[in-house]
mmCIF file of C-alpha atoms and ligand atoms in Angstrom:
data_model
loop_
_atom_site.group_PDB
_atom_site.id
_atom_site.type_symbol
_atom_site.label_atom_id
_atom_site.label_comp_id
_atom_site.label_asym_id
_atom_site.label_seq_id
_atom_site.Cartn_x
_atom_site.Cartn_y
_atom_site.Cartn_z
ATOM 1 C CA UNK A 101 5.553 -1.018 -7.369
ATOM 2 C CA UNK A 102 6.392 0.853 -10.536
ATOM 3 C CA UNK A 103 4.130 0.813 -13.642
ATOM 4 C CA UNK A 104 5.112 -2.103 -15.426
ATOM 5 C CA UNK A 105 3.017 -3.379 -18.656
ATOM 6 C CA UNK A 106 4.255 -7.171 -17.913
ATOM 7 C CA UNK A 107 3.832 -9.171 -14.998
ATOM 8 C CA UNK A 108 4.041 -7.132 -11.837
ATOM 9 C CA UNK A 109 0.386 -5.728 -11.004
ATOM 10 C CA UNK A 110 1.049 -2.040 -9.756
ATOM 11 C CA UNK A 111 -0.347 0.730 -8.127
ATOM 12 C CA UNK A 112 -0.900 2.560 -11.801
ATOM 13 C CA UNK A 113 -1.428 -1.038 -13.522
ATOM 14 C CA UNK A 114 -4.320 -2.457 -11.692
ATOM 15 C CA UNK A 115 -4.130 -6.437 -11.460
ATOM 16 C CA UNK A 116 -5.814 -7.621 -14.331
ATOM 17 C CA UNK A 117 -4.189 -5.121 -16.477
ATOM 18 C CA UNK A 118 -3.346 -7.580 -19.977
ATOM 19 C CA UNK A 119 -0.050 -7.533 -20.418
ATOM 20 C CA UNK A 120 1.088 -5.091 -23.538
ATOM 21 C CA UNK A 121 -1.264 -2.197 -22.393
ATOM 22 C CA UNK A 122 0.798 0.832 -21.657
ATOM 23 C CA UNK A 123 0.771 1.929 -18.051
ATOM 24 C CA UNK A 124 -0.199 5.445 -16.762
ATOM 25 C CA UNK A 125 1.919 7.875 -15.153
ATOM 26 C CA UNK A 126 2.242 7.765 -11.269
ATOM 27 C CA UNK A 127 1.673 10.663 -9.225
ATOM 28 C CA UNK A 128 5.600 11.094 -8.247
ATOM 29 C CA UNK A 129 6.041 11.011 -12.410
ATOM 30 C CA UNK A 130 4.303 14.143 -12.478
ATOM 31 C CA UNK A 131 6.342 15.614 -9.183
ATOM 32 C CA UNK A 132 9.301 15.500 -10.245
ATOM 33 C CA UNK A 133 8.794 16.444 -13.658
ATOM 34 C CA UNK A 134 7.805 20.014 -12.331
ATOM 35 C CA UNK A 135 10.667 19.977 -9.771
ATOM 36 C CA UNK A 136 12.653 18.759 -12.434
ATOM 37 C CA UNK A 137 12.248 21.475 -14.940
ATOM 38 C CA UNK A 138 11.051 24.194 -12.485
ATOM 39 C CA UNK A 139 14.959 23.810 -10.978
ATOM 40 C CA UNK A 140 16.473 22.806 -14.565
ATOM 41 C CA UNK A 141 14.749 26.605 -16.022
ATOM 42 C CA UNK A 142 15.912 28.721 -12.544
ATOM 43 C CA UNK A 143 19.841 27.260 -13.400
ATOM 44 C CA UNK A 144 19.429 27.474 -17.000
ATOM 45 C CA UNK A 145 18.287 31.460 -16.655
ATOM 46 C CA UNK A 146 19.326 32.805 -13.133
ATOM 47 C CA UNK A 147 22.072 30.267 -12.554
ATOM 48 C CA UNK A 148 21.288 31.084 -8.700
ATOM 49 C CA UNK A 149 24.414 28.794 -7.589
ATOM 50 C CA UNK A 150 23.693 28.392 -4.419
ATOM 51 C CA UNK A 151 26.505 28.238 -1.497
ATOM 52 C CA UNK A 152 27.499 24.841 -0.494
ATOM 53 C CA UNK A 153 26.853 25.382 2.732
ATOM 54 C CA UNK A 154 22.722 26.239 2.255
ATOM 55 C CA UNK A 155 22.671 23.363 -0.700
ATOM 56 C CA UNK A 156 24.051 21.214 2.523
ATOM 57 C CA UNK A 157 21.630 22.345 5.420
ATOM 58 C CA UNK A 158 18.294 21.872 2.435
ATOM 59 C CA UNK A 159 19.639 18.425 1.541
ATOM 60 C CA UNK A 160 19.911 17.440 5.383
ATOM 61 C CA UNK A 161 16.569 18.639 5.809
ATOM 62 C CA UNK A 162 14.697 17.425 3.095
ATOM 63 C CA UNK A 163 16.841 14.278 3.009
ATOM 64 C CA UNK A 164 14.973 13.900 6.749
ATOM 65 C CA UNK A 165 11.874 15.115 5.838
ATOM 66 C CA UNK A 166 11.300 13.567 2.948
ATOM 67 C CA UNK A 167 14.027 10.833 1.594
ATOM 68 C CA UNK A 168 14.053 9.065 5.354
ATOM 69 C CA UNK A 169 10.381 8.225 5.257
ATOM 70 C CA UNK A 170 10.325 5.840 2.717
ATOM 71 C CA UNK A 171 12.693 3.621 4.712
ATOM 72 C CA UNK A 172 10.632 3.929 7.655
ATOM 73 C CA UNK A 173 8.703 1.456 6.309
ATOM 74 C CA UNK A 174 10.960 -1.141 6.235
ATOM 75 C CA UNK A 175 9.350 -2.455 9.415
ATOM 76 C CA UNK A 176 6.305 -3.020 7.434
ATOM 77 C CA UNK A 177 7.749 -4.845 4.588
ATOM 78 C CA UNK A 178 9.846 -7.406 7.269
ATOM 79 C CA UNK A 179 6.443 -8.297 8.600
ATOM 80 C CA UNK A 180 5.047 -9.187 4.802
ATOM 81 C CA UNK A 181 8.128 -11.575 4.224
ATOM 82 C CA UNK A 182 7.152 -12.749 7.633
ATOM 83 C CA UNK A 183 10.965 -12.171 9.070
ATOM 84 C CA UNK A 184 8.741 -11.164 11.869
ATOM 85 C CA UNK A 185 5.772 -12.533 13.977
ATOM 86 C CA UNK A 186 6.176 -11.537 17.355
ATOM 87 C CA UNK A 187 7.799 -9.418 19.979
ATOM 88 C CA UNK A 188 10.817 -11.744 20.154
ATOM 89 C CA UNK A 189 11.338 -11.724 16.235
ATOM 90 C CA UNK A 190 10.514 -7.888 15.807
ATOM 91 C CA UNK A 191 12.989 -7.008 18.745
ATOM 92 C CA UNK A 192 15.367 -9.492 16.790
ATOM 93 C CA UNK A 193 14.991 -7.465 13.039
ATOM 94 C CA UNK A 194 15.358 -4.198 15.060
ATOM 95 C CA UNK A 195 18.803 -5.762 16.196
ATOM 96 C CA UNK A 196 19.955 -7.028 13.177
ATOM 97 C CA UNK A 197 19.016 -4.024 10.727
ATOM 98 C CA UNK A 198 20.497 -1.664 13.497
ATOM 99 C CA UNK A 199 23.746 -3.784 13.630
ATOM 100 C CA UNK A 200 24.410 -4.085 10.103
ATOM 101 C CA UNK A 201 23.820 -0.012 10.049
ATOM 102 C CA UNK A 202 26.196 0.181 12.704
ATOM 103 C CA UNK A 203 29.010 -2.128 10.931
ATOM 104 C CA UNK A 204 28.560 0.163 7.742
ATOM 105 C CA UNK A 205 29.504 3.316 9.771
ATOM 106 C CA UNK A 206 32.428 1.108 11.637
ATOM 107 C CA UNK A 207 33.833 -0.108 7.862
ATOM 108 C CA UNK A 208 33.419 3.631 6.662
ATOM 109 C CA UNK A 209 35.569 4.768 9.875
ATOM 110 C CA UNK A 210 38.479 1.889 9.048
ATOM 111 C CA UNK A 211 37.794 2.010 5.137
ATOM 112 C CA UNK A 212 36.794 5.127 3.847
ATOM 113 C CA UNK A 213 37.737 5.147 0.292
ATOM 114 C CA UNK A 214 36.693 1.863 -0.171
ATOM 115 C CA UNK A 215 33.641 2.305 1.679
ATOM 116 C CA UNK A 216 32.566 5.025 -0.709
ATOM 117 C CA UNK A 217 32.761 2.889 -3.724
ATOM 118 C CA UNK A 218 31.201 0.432 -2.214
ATOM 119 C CA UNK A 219 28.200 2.834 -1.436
ATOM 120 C CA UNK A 220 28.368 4.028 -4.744
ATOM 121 C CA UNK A 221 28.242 0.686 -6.442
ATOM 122 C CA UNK A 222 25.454 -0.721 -4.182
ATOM 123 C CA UNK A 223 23.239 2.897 -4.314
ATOM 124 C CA UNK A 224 23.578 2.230 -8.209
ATOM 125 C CA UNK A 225 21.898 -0.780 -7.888
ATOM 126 C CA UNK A 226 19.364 0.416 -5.516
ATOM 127 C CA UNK A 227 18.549 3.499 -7.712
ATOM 128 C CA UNK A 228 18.470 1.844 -10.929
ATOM 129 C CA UNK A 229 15.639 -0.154 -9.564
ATOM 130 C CA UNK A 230 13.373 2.935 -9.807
ATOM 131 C CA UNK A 231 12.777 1.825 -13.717
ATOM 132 C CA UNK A 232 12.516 -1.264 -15.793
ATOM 133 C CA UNK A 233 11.694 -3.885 -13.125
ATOM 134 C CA UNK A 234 10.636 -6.455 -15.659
ATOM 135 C CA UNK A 235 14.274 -6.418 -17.273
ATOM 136 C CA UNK A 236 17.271 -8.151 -15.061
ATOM 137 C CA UNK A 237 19.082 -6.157 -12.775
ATOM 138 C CA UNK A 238 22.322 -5.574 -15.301
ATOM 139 C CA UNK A 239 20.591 -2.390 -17.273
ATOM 140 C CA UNK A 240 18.969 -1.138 -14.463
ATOM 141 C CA UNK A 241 22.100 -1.254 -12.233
ATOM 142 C CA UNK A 242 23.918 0.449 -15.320
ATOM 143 C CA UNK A 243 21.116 2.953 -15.374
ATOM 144 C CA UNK A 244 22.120 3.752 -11.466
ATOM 145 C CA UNK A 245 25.612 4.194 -12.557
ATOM 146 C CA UNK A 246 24.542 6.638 -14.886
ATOM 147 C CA UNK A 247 23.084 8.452 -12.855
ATOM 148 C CA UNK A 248 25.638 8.725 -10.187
ATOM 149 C CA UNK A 249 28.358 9.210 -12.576
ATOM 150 C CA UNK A 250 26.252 12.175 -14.285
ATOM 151 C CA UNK A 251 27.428 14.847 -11.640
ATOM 152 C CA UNK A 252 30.515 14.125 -12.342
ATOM 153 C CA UNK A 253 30.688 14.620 -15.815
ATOM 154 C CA UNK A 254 28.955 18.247 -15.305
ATOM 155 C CA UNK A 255 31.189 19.155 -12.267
ATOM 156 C CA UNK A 256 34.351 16.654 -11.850
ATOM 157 C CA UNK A 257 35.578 19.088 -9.300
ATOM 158 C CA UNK A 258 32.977 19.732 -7.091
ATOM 159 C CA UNK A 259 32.255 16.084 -6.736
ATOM 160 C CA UNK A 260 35.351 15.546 -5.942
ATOM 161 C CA UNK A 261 35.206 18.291 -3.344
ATOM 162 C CA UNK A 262 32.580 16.491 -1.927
ATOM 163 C CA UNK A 263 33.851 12.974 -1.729
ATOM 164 C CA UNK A 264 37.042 14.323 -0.559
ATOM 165 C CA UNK A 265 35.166 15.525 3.030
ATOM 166 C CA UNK A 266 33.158 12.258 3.416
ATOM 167 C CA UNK A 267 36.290 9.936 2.495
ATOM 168 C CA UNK A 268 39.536 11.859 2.450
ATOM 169 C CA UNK A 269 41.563 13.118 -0.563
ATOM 170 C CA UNK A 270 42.343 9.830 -2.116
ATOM 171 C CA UNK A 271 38.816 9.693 -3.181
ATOM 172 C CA UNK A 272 38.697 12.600 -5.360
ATOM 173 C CA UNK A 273 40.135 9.550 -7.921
ATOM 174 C CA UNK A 274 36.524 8.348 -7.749
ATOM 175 C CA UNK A 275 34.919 11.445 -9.158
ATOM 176 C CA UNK A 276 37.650 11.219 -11.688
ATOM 177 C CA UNK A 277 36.866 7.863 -12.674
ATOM 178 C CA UNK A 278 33.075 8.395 -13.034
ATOM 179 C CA UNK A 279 33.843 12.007 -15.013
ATOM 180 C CA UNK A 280 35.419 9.847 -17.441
ATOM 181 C CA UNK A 281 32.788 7.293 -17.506
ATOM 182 C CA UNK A 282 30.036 9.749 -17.826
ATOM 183 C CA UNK A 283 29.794 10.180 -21.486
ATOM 184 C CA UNK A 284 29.227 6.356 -22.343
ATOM 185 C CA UNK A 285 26.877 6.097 -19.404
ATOM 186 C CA UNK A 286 24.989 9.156 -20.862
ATOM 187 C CA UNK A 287 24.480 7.707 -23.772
ATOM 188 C CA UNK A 288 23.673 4.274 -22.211
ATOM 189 C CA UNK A 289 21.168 6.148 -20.127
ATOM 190 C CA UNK A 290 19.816 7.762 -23.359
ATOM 191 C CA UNK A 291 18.963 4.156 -25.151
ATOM 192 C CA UNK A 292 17.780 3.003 -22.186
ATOM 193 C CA UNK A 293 15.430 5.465 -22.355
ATOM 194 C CA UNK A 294 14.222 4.762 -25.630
ATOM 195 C CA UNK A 295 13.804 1.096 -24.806
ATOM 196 C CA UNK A 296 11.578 1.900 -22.003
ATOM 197 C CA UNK A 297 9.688 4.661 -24.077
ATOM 198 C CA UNK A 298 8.111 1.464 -26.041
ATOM 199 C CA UNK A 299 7.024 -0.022 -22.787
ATOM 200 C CA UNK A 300 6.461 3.180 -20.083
ATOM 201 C CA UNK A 301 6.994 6.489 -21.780
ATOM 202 C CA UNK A 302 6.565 7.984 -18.419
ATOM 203 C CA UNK A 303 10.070 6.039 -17.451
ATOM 204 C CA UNK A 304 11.784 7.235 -20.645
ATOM 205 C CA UNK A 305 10.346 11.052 -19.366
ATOM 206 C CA UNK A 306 11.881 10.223 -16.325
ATOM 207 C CA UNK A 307 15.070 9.011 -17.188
ATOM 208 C CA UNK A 308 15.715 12.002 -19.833
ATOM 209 C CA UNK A 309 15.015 14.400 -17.549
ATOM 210 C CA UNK A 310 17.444 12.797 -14.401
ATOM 211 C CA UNK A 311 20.051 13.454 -17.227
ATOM 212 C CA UNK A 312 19.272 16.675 -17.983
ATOM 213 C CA UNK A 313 18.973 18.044 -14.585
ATOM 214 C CA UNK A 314 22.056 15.639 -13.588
ATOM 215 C CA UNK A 315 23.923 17.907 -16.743
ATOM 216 C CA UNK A 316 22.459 21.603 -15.411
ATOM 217 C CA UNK A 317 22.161 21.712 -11.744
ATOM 218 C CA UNK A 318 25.192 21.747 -9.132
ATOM 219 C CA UNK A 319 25.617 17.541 -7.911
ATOM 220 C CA UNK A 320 23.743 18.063 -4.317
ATOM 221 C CA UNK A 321 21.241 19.722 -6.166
ATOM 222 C CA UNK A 322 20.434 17.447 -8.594
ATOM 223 C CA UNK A 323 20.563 14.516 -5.949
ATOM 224 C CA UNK A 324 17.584 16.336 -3.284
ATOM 225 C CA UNK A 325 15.562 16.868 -6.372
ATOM 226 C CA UNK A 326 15.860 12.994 -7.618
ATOM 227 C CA UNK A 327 15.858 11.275 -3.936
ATOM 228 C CA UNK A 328 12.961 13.286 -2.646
ATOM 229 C CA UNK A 329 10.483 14.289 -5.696
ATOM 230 C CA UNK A 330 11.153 10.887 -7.322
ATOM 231 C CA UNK A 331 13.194 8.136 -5.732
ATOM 232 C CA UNK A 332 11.438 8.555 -2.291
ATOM 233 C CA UNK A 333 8.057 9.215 -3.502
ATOM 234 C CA UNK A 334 7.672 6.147 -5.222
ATOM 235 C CA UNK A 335 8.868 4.110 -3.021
ATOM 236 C CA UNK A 336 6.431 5.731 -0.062
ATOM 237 C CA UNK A 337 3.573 5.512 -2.348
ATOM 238 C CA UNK A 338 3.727 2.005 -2.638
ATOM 239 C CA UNK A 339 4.762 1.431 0.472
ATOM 240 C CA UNK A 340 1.307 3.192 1.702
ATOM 241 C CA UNK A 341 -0.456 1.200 -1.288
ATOM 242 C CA UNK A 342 0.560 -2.201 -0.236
ATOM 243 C CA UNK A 343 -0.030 -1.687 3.156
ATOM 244 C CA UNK A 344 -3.594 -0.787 2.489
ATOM 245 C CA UNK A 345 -5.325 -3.410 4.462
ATOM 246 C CA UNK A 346 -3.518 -1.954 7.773
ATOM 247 C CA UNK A 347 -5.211 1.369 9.023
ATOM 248 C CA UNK A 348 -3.902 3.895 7.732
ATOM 249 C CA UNK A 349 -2.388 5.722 11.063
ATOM 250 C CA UNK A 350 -0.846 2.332 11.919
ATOM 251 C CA UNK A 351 1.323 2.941 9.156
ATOM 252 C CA UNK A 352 1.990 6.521 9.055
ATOM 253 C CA UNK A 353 2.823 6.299 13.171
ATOM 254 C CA UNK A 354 5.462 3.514 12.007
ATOM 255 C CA UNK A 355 6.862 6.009 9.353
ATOM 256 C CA UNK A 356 6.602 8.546 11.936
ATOM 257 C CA UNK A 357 8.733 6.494 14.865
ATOM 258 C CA UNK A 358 11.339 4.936 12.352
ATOM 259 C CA UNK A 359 11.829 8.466 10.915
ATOM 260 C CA UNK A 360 12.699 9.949 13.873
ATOM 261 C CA UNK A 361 14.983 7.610 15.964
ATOM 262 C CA UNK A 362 18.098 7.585 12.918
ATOM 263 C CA UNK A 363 17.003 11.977 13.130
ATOM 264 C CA UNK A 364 17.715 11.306 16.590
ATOM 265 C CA UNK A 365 20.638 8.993 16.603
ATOM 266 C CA UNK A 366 22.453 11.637 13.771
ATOM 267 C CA UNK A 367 21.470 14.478 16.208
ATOM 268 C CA UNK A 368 23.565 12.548 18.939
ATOM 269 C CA UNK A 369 26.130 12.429 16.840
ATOM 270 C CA UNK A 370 26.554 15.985 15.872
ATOM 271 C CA UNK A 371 26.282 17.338 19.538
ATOM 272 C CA UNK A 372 29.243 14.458 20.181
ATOM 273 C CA UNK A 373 31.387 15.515 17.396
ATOM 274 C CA UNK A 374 30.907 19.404 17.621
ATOM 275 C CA UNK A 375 33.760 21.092 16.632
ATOM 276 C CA UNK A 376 36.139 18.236 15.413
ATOM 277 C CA UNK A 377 35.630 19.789 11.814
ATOM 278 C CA UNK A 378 33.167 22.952 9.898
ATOM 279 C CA UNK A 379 29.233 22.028 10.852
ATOM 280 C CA UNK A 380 28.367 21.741 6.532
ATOM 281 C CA UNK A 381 31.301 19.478 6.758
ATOM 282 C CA UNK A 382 29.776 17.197 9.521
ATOM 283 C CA UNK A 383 26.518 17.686 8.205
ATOM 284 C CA UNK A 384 27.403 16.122 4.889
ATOM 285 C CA UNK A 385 28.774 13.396 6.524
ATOM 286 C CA UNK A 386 26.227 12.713 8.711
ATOM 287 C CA UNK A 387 23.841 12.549 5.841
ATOM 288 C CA UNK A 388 25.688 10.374 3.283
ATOM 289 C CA UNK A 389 27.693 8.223 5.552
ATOM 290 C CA UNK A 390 24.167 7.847 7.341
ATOM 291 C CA UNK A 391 22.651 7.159 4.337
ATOM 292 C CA UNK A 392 25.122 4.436 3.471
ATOM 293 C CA UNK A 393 24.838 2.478 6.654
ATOM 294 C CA UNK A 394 20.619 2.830 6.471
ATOM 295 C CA UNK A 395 21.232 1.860 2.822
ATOM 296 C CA UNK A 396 22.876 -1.881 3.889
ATOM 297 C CA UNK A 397 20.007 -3.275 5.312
ATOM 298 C CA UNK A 398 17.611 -1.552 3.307
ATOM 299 C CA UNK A 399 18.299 -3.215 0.071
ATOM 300 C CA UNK A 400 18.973 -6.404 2.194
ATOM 301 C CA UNK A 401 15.327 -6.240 2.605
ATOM 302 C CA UNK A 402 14.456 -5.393 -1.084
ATOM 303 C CA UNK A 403 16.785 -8.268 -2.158
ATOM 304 C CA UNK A 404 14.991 -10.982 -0.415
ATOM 305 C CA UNK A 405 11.246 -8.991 -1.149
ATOM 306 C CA UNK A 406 12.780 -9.469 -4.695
ATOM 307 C CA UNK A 407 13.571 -12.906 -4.603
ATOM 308 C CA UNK A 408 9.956 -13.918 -2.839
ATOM 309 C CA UNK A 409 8.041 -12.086 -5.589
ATOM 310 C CA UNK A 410 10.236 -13.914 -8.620
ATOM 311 C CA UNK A 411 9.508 -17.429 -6.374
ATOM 312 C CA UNK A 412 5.931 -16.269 -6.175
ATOM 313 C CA UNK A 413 5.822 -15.152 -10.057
ATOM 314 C CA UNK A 414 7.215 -19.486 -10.629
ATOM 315 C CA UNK A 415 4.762 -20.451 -9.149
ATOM 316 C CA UNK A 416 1.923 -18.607 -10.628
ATOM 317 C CA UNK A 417 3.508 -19.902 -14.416
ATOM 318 C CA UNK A 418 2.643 -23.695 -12.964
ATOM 319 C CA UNK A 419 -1.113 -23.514 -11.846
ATOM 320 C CA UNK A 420 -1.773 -27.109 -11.336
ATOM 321 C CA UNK A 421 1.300 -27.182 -8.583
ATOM 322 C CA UNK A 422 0.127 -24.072 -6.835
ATOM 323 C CA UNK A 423 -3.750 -25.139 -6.738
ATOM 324 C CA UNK A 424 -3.186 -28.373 -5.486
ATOM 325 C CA UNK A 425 -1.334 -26.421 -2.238
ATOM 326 C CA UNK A 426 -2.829 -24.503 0.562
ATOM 327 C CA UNK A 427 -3.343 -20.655 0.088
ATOM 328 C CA UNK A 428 -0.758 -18.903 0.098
ATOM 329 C CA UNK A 429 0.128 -16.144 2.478
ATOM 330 C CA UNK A 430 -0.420 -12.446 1.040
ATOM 331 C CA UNK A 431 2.041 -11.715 -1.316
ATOM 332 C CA UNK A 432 5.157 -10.113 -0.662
ATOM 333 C CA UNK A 433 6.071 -7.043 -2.223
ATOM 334 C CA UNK A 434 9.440 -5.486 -3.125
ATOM 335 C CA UNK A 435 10.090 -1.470 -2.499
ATOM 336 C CA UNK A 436 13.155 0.530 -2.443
HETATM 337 C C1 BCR B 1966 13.808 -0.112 9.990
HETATM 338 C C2 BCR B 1966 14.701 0.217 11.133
HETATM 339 C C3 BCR B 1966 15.207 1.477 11.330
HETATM 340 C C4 BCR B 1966 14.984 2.585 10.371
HETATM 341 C C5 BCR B 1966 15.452 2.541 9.099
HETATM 342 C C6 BCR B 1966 15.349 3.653 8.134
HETATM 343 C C7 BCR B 1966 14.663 4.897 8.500
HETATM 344 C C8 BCR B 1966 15.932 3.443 6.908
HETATM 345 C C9 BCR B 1966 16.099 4.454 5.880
HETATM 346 C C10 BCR B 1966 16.756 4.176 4.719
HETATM 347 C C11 BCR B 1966 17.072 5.184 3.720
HETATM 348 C C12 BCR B 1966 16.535 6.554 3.879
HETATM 349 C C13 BCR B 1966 17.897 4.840 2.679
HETATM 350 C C14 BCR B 1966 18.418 5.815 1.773
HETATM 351 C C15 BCR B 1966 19.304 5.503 0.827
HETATM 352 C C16 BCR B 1966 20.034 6.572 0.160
HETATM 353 C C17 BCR B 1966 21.047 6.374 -0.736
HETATM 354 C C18 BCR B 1966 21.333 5.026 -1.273
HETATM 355 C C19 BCR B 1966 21.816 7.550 -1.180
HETATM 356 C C20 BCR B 1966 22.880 7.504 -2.041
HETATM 357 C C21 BCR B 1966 23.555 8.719 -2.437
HETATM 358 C C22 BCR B 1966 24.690 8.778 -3.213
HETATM 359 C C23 BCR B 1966 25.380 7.581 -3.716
HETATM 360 C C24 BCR B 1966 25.202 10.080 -3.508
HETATM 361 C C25 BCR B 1966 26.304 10.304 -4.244
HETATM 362 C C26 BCR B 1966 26.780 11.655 -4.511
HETATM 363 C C27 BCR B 1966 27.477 12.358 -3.576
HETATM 364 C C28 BCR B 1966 27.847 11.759 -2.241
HETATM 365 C C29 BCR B 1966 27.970 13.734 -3.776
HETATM 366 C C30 BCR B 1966 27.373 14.403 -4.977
HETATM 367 C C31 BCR B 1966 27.293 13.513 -6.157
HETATM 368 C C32 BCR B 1966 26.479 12.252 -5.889
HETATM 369 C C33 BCR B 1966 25.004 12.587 -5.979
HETATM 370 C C34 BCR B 1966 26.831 11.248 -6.966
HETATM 371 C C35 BCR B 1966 16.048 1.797 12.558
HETATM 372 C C36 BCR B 1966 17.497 2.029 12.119
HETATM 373 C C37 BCR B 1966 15.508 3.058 13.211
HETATM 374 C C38 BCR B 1966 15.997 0.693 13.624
HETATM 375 C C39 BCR B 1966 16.036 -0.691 13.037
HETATM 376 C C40 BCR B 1966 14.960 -0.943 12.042
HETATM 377 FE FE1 FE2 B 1967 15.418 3.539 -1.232
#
């Protein structure tokens, strides 16, 4: 999990930790701060600007590479809320995560306007969980929306360009809607900041500088730098760090396999649909209309990881219950 100085023992706040002292700065902190600024300095002095189409082919490789990884190990985190025991059960969560995918892409196909909003609203969610853990979903899901709505405020058009190829011309209205939304969310996303400086100054770094680089760097640049360097990083370190008791290779060969089949399954998919429209076109919406239907179950998973470790936090405020029962099973742990 993220640093927090509260209740949730982390990978950077050792259990134990008393509550108050301020935790250090992950590793993926540190990342993305260089990415960060290393690509915030090249736009702010070479403005290199590079051609859709390469800024398309680098974020459907790294978004494989890199961002796909850390949802490979969703697998892993089923088993820890015990949705699965056995072959029958595993073969069962295989069905039902692939068949929710498959109904996002199906909605998208019928819906596609709607469907992006609906992305849009649920990734803000999912992203804003990257800070502030101990506070209730409302800020942090605001704090998503910033950042989402960010691009838009540098660049109205060229978001709009984009939505317009993965949902049609009616939703170049969306871009408009967050461009004019942008401002307050900025400075939302600025006092945020500050109230997480107090806390986890290496969250306030981070948020300042996903504003920043949202404000200088073309929209699909400023997304491979956050989803990779930060978003996935995390959530793959702590995925590795709570599956510590496993061997190691176990888990990495279950990244490995649930990396490649959706590689495999959007390969398909381009070979099938060759030629129906430009390849950076059909690229981009293999990647974020993939993205979206991965997304679904994804943070179905997170949501219930979520609600085990608040159950599991109740019951560790009411000792006397919890030592008069059985041990528990290892803890449950929530990743995004
Ligand atoms: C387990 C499993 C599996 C796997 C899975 C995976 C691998 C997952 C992943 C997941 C993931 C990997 C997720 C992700 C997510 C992402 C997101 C959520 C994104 C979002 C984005 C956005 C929202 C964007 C926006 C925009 C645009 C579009 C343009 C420009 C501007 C902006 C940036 C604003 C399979 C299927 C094989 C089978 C069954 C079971
Ligand atoms: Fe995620």
């Amino acid at each position: 999990m993220t640093a927090t100085a509260t209740t949730r023992p982390t990978d950077t706040e050792p259990a134990g930790q008393a509550p108050g002292i301020r935790p250090r700065a992950p590793r993926e902190t540190y990342l993305f701060t260089a990415t960060a600024l290393a690509t915030i300095l090249a736009f702010l002095l070479a403005d290199p600007e590079p051609p859709l189409v390469v800024q398309t082919v680098a974020i459907a490789i790294l978004a494989a590479v890199l961002g796909m990884p850390h949802g490979a190990l969703d697998p892993l985190v089923a088993r820890r809320l015990g949705l699965w025991r056995g072959a029958l059960s595993f073969g069962a969560f295989n069905l039902v995560y692939s068949g929710l995918a498959v109904a996002v892409v199906a909605l998208w196909l019928v819906a596609p306007a709607p469907s992006l909003v609906l992305f849009l609203v649920v990734s803000a969610v999912h992203f804003g969980g990257d800070w502030m853990r101990e506070r209730s979903p409302a800020p942090r899901a605001l704090a998503g929306a910033a950042l989402l709505s960010l691009p838009a405020l540098r660049d109205e058009d060229a978001v709009a360009g984009l939505y317009a190829t993965l949902a049609g011309e009616g939703a170049r209205s969306v871009a408009a809607a967050q461009s004019a939304l942008g401002l307050p969310l900025l400075v939302l996303l600025l006092v945020l900041a500050v109230v997480a400086a107090r806390r986890a100054p290496h969250e306030a770094v981070e948020l300042g500088l996903v504003a920043l680089l949202a404000l200088t760097t073309p929209p699909l640049v400023f997304f491979i730098v956050y989803f990779c360097t930060l978003h996935s990083a995390r959530h793959l370190r702590e995925g590795f760090a709570e599956e510590r008791e496993q061997p190691r290779r176990l888990t990495a060969l279950v990244v490995v396999a649930y990396t490649v089949i959706p590689l495999i399954a959007a390969g398909v998919f381009l070979a099938a649909t060759a030629g129906t429209a430009s390849l950076d076109d059909q690229l981009l919406r293999v990647v974020f209309i993939g993205l979206a239907a991965l997304t679904v179950p994804h943070m179905v998973l997170v949501g219930l990881g979520d609600r085990a470790l608040r159950g599991d936090e109740r019951a560790s405020a009411h000792p006397p219950l919890r030592a008069a029962r059985p041990a528990a099973p290892p803890r449950p742990r929530a990743r995004r």
